Amino acid sequence: MSDCLFCKIIAGEIPSTKVYEDELVLAFRDIAPQAPTHILVIPKEHIASVAEINEKNSAVVSHIFEVIAKIAKDEKLDGGYRVVSNCGDDAGQTVHHLHFHILGGKKLNVEMA
Ligand code: 5GP
Ligand code: ZN
């Protein structure tokens, strides 16, 4: 997707602070952190949102969650952390490439909505 911000980050056309990378996924620090640790984990394949996950592309999602657990350990988020994926306008999704926020490093607000 040539006009997708996160595809451009994957391609190295836009710089990012990488935390983890393998053949399937990339993790990098959010440019506007909402918590002391705020990392985005994305598939290298362009998937627009959670709504676009299906039986053909869902394997990367389980891999993403393995990567999230590894990153959380590496980042020493021992007190806990939150994983969030905003899907669609009502959830406030601003970048239409599937991404999972890892938020931690402080006591997070409990409100979910
Ligand atoms: P969403 O609102 O779609 O769930 O999350 C998109 C996230 O991408 C936001 O937290 C925003 O700060 C982050 N973001 C937007 N543009 C950039 C960028 O150019 N670089 C990085 N590292 N993060 C970005
Ligand atoms: Zn994309």
CSV table of N, CA, C and O and ligand atoms in Angstrom, one decimal, residues 5-6 9 28-32 38 40 86 92-95 99 101, ligand 1:
chain,number,residue,atom,x,y,z
A,5,LEU,N,1.1,4.9,5.8
A,5,LEU,CA,2.2,5.4,6.7
A,5,LEU,C,3.0,4.2,7.2
A,5,LEU,O,4.3,4.3,7.2
A,6,PHE,N,2.4,3.2,7.8
A,6,PHE,CA,3.1,2.1,8.4
A,6,PHE,C,3.8,1.3,7.3
A,6,PHE,O,4.9,0.7,7.6
A,9,ILE,N,7.0,3.0,6.9
A,9,ILE,CA,7.9,2.8,8.0
A,9,ILE,C,8.5,1.4,7.8
A,9,ILE,O,9.8,1.2,7.9
A,28,PHE,N,8.0,-0.8,16.9
A,28,PHE,CA,8.7,0.5,17.0
A,28,PHE,C,8.0,1.4,18.0
A,28,PHE,O,6.8,1.2,18.3
A,29,ARG,N,8.7,2.4,18.5
A,29,ARG,CA,8.1,3.3,19.5
A,29,ARG,C,7.1,4.3,18.9
A,29,ARG,O,7.4,4.8,17.8
A,30,ASP,N,6.0,4.4,19.6
A,30,ASP,CA,5.0,5.4,19.1
A,30,ASP,C,5.6,6.8,19.2
A,30,ASP,O,6.3,7.2,20.1
A,31,ILE,N,5.3,7.6,18.1
A,31,ILE,CA,5.8,9.0,18.0
A,31,ILE,C,5.2,9.9,19.1
A,31,ILE,O,5.9,10.9,19.4
A,32,ALA,N,4.1,9.6,19.6
A,32,ALA,CA,3.4,10.4,20.6
A,32,ALA,C,3.0,9.5,21.8
A,32,ALA,O,1.8,9.2,22.0
A,38,HIS,N,5.5,2.9,25.2
A,38,HIS,CA,4.4,2.9,24.2
A,38,HIS,C,5.0,2.4,22.9
A,38,HIS,O,5.7,3.2,22.2
A,40,LEU,N,4.4,0.1,19.2
A,40,LEU,CA,3.4,-0.4,18.2
A,40,LEU,C,4.0,-1.6,17.6
A,40,LEU,O,5.2,-1.6,17.2
A,86,ASN,N,-7.1,-0.3,18.1
A,86,ASN,CA,-8.3,0.5,17.7
A,86,ASN,C,-8.7,0.1,16.3
A,86,ASN,O,-7.9,0.0,15.4
A,92,GLY,N,-11.4,5.4,17.0
A,92,GLY,CA,-10.4,6.4,16.9
A,92,GLY,C,-9.2,5.9,16.1
A,92,GLY,O,-8.1,6.4,16.3
A,93,GLN,N,-9.3,4.8,15.3
A,93,GLN,CA,-8.2,4.4,14.5
A,93,GLN,C,-7.8,5.4,13.5
A,93,GLN,O,-8.6,5.9,12.7
A,94,THR,N,-6.5,5.8,13.6
A,94,THR,CA,-6.0,6.9,12.7
A,94,THR,C,-5.1,6.4,11.6
A,94,THR,O,-5.0,7.0,10.5
A,95,VAL,N,-4.5,5.3,11.8
A,95,VAL,CA,-3.6,4.7,10.8
A,95,VAL,C,-4.2,3.3,10.4
A,95,VAL,O,-4.4,2.4,11.3
A,99,HIS,N,-2.4,-2.5,13.9
A,99,HIS,CA,-1.3,-2.3,14.8
A,99,HIS,C,-1.8,-2.6,16.2
A,99,HIS,O,-3.0,-2.3,16.5
A,101,HIS,N,-1.0,-1.6,20.1
A,101,HIS,CA,-0.3,-0.7,21.0
A,101,HIS,C,0.1,-1.6,22.3
A,101,HIS,O,-0.8,-2.3,22.8
B,1,5GP,P1,-4.4,4.6,16.2
B,1,5GP,O1,-4.9,5.9,16.7
B,1,5GP,O2,-4.6,4.3,14.8
B,1,5GP,O3,-4.8,3.4,17.1
B,1,5GP,O4,-2.8,4.7,16.5
B,1,5GP,C1,-1.9,5.2,15.6
B,1,5GP,C2,-0.7,5.5,16.4
B,1,5GP,O5,0.4,5.8,15.5
B,1,5GP,C3,-0.8,6.8,17.3
B,1,5GP,O6,-0.6,6.4,18.6
B,1,5GP,C4,0.3,7.7,16.7
B,1,5GP,O7,0.9,8.4,17.7
B,1,5GP,C5,1.2,6.8,16.0
B,1,5GP,N1,1.9,7.4,14.9
B,1,5GP,C6,1.4,8.2,13.9
B,1,5GP,N2,2.3,8.5,13.0
B,1,5GP,C7,3.5,8.0,13.4
B,1,5GP,C8,4.8,8.0,12.9
B,1,5GP,O8,5.1,8.6,11.9
B,1,5GP,N3,5.7,7.3,13.6
B,1,5GP,C9,5.4,6.6,14.8
B,1,5GP,N4,6.4,6.0,15.4
B,1,5GP,N5,4.2,6.6,15.3
B,1,5GP,C10,3.2,7.2,14.6
